[in-house]
PDB file of C-alpha atoms in Angstrom:
ATOM      1  CA  UNK V 206     -20.366 -17.054  25.588  1.00 56.00           C
ATOM      2  CA  UNK V 207     -23.105 -14.528  24.825  1.00 71.00           C
ATOM      3  CA  UNK V 208     -25.526 -14.858  21.969  1.00 72.00           C
ATOM      4  CA  UNK V 209     -24.049 -11.779  20.284  1.00 69.00           C
ATOM      5  CA  UNK V 210     -20.520 -13.190  20.492  1.00 68.00           C
ATOM      6  CA  UNK V 211     -21.720 -16.489  19.055  1.00 75.00           C
ATOM      7  CA  UNK V 212     -23.401 -14.674  16.135  1.00 75.00           C
ATOM      8  CA  UNK V 213     -20.228 -12.645  15.572  1.00 69.00           C
ATOM      9  CA  UNK V 214     -18.075 -15.783  15.473  1.00 72.00           C
ATOM     10  CA  UNK V 215     -20.518 -17.419  13.069  1.00 79.00           C
ATOM     11  CA  UNK V 216     -20.419 -14.342  10.809  1.00 77.00           C
ATOM     12  CA  UNK V 217     -16.615 -14.407  10.763  1.00 78.00           C
ATOM     13  CA  UNK V 218     -16.576 -18.100   9.858  1.00 83.00           C
ATOM     14  CA  UNK V 219     -19.122 -17.468   7.097  1.00 86.00           C
ATOM     15  CA  UNK V 220     -16.981 -14.684   5.643  1.00 86.00           C
ATOM     16  CA  UNK V 221     -13.836 -16.838   5.725  1.00 87.00           C
ATOM     17  CA  UNK V 222     -15.646 -19.723   4.020  1.00 90.00           C
ATOM     18  CA  UNK V 223     -17.102 -17.336   1.447  1.00 91.00           C
ATOM     19  CA  UNK V 224     -13.703 -15.869   0.609  1.00 91.00           C
ATOM     20  CA  UNK V 225     -12.182 -19.352   0.374  1.00 91.00           C
ATOM     21  CA  UNK V 226     -14.935 -20.588  -1.947  1.00 93.00           C
ATOM     22  CA  UNK V 227     -14.760 -17.509  -4.157  1.00 94.00           C
ATOM     23  CA  UNK V 228     -10.961 -17.682  -4.300  1.00 92.00           C
ATOM     24  CA  UNK V 229     -11.134 -21.342  -5.301  1.00 93.00           C
ATOM     25  CA  UNK V 230     -13.657 -20.500  -8.018  1.00 94.00           C
ATOM     26  CA  UNK V 231     -11.595 -17.617  -9.388  1.00 94.00           C
ATOM     27  CA  UNK V 232      -8.317 -19.563  -9.237  1.00 93.00           C
ATOM     28  CA  UNK V 233      -9.892 -22.580 -10.959  1.00 93.00           C
ATOM     29  CA  UNK V 234     -11.359 -20.382 -13.692  1.00 94.00           C
ATOM     30  CA  UNK V 235      -8.064 -18.520 -14.085  1.00 91.00           C
ATOM     31  CA  UNK V 236      -6.066 -21.743 -14.210  1.00 90.00           C
ATOM     32  CA  UNK V 237      -8.365 -23.178 -16.884  1.00 91.00           C
ATOM     33  CA  UNK V 238      -8.229 -19.908 -18.839  1.00 90.00           C
ATOM     34  CA  UNK V 239      -4.425 -19.782 -18.748  1.00 87.00           C
ATOM     35  CA  UNK V 240      -4.263 -23.477 -19.603  1.00 86.00           C
ATOM     36  CA  UNK V 241      -6.452 -22.778 -22.636  1.00 86.00           C
ATOM     37  CA  UNK V 242      -4.254 -19.825 -23.523  1.00 83.00           C
ATOM     38  CA  UNK V 243      -1.079 -21.915 -23.434  1.00 81.00           C
ATOM     39  CA  UNK V 244      -2.632 -24.593 -25.650  1.00 81.00           C
ATOM     40  CA  UNK V 245      -4.054 -21.967 -28.025  1.00 81.00           C
ATOM     41  CA  UNK V 246      -0.666 -20.272 -28.209  1.00 78.00           C
ATOM     42  CA  UNK V 247       0.969 -23.581 -28.934  1.00 73.00           C
ATOM     43  CA  UNK V 248       2.013 -26.065 -26.303  1.00 63.00           C
ATOM     44  CA  UNK V 249       5.733 -26.159 -25.715  1.00 67.00           C
ATOM     45  CA  UNK V 250       7.741 -28.191 -23.246  1.00 67.00           C
ATOM     46  CA  UNK V 251       6.619 -26.019 -20.326  1.00 68.00           C
ATOM     47  CA  UNK V 252       2.880 -25.881 -21.030  1.00 69.00           C
ATOM     48  CA  UNK V 253       2.209 -26.131 -17.291  1.00 76.00           C
ATOM     49  CA  UNK V 254       4.312 -23.066 -16.442  1.00 79.00           C
ATOM     50  CA  UNK V 255       1.579 -20.388 -16.481  1.00 83.00           C
ATOM     51  CA  UNK V 256      -1.391 -22.400 -15.091  1.00 88.00           C
ATOM     52  CA  UNK V 257       0.654 -23.777 -12.186  1.00 88.00           C
ATOM     53  CA  UNK V 258       1.881 -20.251 -11.428  1.00 90.00           C
ATOM     54  CA  UNK V 259      -1.716 -19.032 -11.186  1.00 91.00           C
ATOM     55  CA  UNK V 260      -2.642 -21.982  -8.983  1.00 92.00           C
ATOM     56  CA  UNK V 261       0.360 -21.442  -6.684  1.00 91.00           C
ATOM     57  CA  UNK V 262      -0.350 -17.714  -6.406  1.00 92.00           C
ATOM     58  CA  UNK V 263      -3.985 -18.375  -5.527  1.00 92.00           C
ATOM     59  CA  UNK V 264      -3.050 -20.913  -2.869  1.00 92.00           C
ATOM     60  CA  UNK V 265      -0.464 -18.535  -1.413  1.00 91.00           C
ATOM     61  CA  UNK V 266      -2.987 -15.676  -1.375  1.00 91.00           C
ATOM     62  CA  UNK V 267      -5.600 -17.827   0.321  1.00 91.00           C
ATOM     63  CA  UNK V 268      -3.045 -19.050   2.858  1.00 90.00           C
ATOM     64  CA  UNK V 269      -2.102 -15.428   3.599  1.00 89.00           C
ATOM     65  CA  UNK V 270      -5.775 -14.533   4.091  1.00 89.00           C
ATOM     66  CA  UNK V 271      -6.341 -17.512   6.371  1.00 87.00           C
ATOM     67  CA  UNK V 272      -3.282 -16.613   8.469  1.00 85.00           C
ATOM     68  CA  UNK V 273      -4.612 -13.079   8.760  1.00 84.00           C
ATOM     69  CA  UNK V 274      -8.007 -14.343   9.913  1.00 83.00           C
ATOM     70  CA  UNK V 275      -6.396 -16.600  12.516  1.00 80.00           C
ATOM     71  CA  UNK V 276      -4.215 -13.745  13.773  1.00 79.00           C
ATOM     72  CA  UNK V 277      -7.173 -11.390  14.117  1.00 76.00           C
ATOM     73  CA  UNK V 278      -9.249 -14.044  15.829  1.00 75.00           C
ATOM     74  CA  UNK V 279      -6.553 -15.060  18.299  1.00 72.00           C
ATOM     75  CA  UNK V 280      -5.104 -11.626  19.002  1.00 71.00           C
ATOM     76  CA  UNK V 281      -7.931  -9.111  18.866  1.00 64.00           C
ATOM     77  CA  UNK V 282     -10.989 -11.202  19.658  1.00 65.00           C
ATOM     78  CA  UNK V 283      -9.477 -13.025  22.628  1.00 64.00           C
ATOM     79  CA  UNK V 284     -11.114 -12.421  25.991  1.00 64.00           C
ATOM     80  CA  UNK V 285      -9.126 -10.239  28.380  1.00 65.00           C
ATOM     81  CA  UNK V 286      -6.521  -9.090  25.862  1.00 64.00           C
ATOM     82  CA  UNK V 287      -5.113  -5.616  26.505  1.00 71.00           C
ATOM     83  CA  UNK V 288      -4.797  -3.185  23.631  1.00 72.00           C
ATOM     84  CA  UNK V 289      -1.019  -2.779  23.890  1.00 75.00           C
ATOM     85  CA  UNK V 290      -0.311  -6.498  24.078  1.00 74.00           C
ATOM     86  CA  UNK V 291      -2.734  -7.205  21.222  1.00 73.00           C
ATOM     87  CA  UNK V 292      -1.060  -4.629  19.000  1.00 75.00           C
ATOM     88  CA  UNK V 293       2.409  -5.963  19.775  1.00 80.00           C
ATOM     89  CA  UNK V 294       1.334  -9.555  19.089  1.00 78.00           C
ATOM     90  CA  UNK V 295      -0.358  -8.474  15.840  1.00 77.00           C
ATOM     91  CA  UNK V 296       2.808  -6.728  14.659  1.00 81.00           C
ATOM     92  CA  UNK V 297       5.001  -9.728  15.465  1.00 85.00           C
ATOM     93  CA  UNK V 298       2.608 -12.171  13.789  1.00 82.00           C
ATOM     94  CA  UNK V 299       2.286  -9.943  10.716  1.00 83.00           C
ATOM     95  CA  UNK V 300       6.041  -9.529  10.334  1.00 87.00           C
ATOM     96  CA  UNK V 301       6.624 -13.276  10.658  1.00 88.00           C
ATOM     97  CA  UNK V 302       3.799 -14.095   8.236  1.00 86.00           C
ATOM     98  CA  UNK V 303       4.944 -11.613   5.632  1.00 87.00           C
ATOM     99  CA  UNK V 304       8.553 -12.747   6.038  1.00 91.00           C
ATOM    100  CA  UNK V 305       7.581 -16.350   5.300  1.00 89.00           C
ATOM    101  CA  UNK V 306       5.581 -15.269   2.244  1.00 88.00           C
ATOM    102  CA  UNK V 307       8.432 -13.035   1.068  1.00 89.00           C
ATOM    103  CA  UNK V 308      10.955 -15.864   1.372  1.00 92.00           C
ATOM    104  CA  UNK V 309       8.678 -18.245  -0.553  1.00 88.00           C
ATOM    105  CA  UNK V 310       8.102 -15.668  -3.295  1.00 88.00           C
ATOM    106  CA  UNK V 311      11.794 -14.792  -3.450  1.00 90.00           C
ATOM    107  CA  UNK V 312      12.834 -18.433  -3.860  1.00 90.00           C
ATOM    108  CA  UNK V 313      10.146 -19.133  -6.457  1.00 87.00           C
ATOM    109  CA  UNK V 314      10.970 -16.019  -8.487  1.00 85.00           C
ATOM    110  CA  UNK V 315      14.758 -16.367  -8.147  1.00 89.00           C
ATOM    111  CA  UNK V 316      14.731 -20.001  -9.305  1.00 89.00           C
ATOM    112  CA  UNK V 317      12.313 -19.068 -12.120  1.00 85.00           C
ATOM    113  CA  UNK V 318      10.245 -22.109 -11.265  1.00 84.00           C
ATOM    114  CA  UNK V 319       7.014 -20.174 -11.840  1.00 86.00           C
ATOM    115  CA  UNK V 320       5.880 -17.375 -14.103  1.00 85.00           C
ATOM    116  CA  UNK V 321       5.809 -14.034 -12.279  1.00 87.00           C
ATOM    117  CA  UNK V 322       2.698 -12.830 -14.137  1.00 88.00           C
ATOM    118  CA  UNK V 323       0.796 -16.017 -13.319  1.00 87.00           C
ATOM    119  CA  UNK V 324       1.883 -15.738  -9.698  1.00 89.00           C
ATOM    120  CA  UNK V 325       0.638 -12.139  -9.473  1.00 90.00           C
ATOM    121  CA  UNK V 326      -2.624 -13.148 -11.171  1.00 91.00           C
ATOM    122  CA  UNK V 327      -3.163 -15.926  -8.633  1.00 91.00           C
ATOM    123  CA  UNK V 328      -2.457 -13.581  -5.716  1.00 91.00           C
ATOM    124  CA  UNK V 329      -4.839 -11.047  -7.245  1.00 93.00           C
ATOM    125  CA  UNK V 330      -7.630 -13.616  -7.432  1.00 94.00           C
ATOM    126  CA  UNK V 331      -7.631 -13.847  -3.643  1.00 91.00           C
ATOM    127  CA  UNK V 332      -7.832 -10.069  -3.386  1.00 92.00           C
ATOM    128  CA  UNK V 333     -10.726 -10.047  -5.875  1.00 94.00           C
ATOM    129  CA  UNK V 334     -12.473 -12.738  -3.832  1.00 94.00           C
ATOM    130  CA  UNK V 335     -12.162 -10.583  -0.699  1.00 92.00           C
ATOM    131  CA  UNK V 336     -13.710  -7.640  -2.567  1.00 94.00           C
ATOM    132  CA  UNK V 337     -16.431  -9.893  -3.996  1.00 94.00           C
ATOM    133  CA  UNK V 338     -17.294 -11.251  -0.548  1.00 92.00           C
ATOM    134  CA  UNK V 339     -17.373  -7.696   0.808  1.00 91.00           C
ATOM    135  CA  UNK V 340     -19.851  -6.618  -1.861  1.00 93.00           C
ATOM    136  CA  UNK V 341     -22.017  -9.690  -1.204  1.00 91.00           C
ATOM    137  CA  UNK V 342     -22.026  -9.031   2.550  1.00 88.00           C
ATOM    138  CA  UNK V 343     -22.771  -5.344   2.029  1.00 90.00           C
ATOM    139  CA  UNK V 344     -25.705  -6.190  -0.245  1.00 90.00           C
ATOM    140  CA  UNK V 345     -26.978  -8.767   2.264  1.00 86.00           C
ATOM    141  CA  UNK V 346     -26.758  -6.279   5.143  1.00 84.00           C
ATOM    142  CA  UNK V 347     -28.482  -3.532   3.141  1.00 86.00           C
ATOM    143  CA  UNK V 348     -31.325  -5.851   2.140  1.00 86.00           C
ATOM    144  CA  UNK V 349     -31.809  -7.030   5.738  1.00 83.00           C
ATOM    145  CA  UNK V 350     -31.683  -3.468   7.039  1.00 80.00           C
ATOM    146  CA  UNK V 351     -34.593  -2.495   4.777  1.00 73.00           C
ATOM    147  CA  UNK V 352     -36.810  -5.277   6.202  1.00 64.00           C
TER     148      UNK V 352
END
């Protein structure tokens, strides 16, 4: 393994850890905020409904991101992989991954076990964490480029 490959792998792992940490922070803050909102609004029998929805959505979003990272690492960054085979494997993995997520979301929404708005908020927190990590990495790279 070359030194450049090792640095690339380390950078990928750092990005994944950064996104996971930022997603956890955003989901925790969102869960606490929605928990406060439900108590401020007046706790009813299903006071947990909105905060658990946010938590579930965040976990599902982070799981989706992690699956994506594993797929990219195993399909595109594998030694000796041809372009055609890599693209076919990526399509199959993506379809399977999205099908599993769709089925989970369909069951959760159809049974009305979770709040749809909380679920979307939780999924959005993972997306915001990816953007946040991108801005942090861009700033880091720009500052190191100037030196």
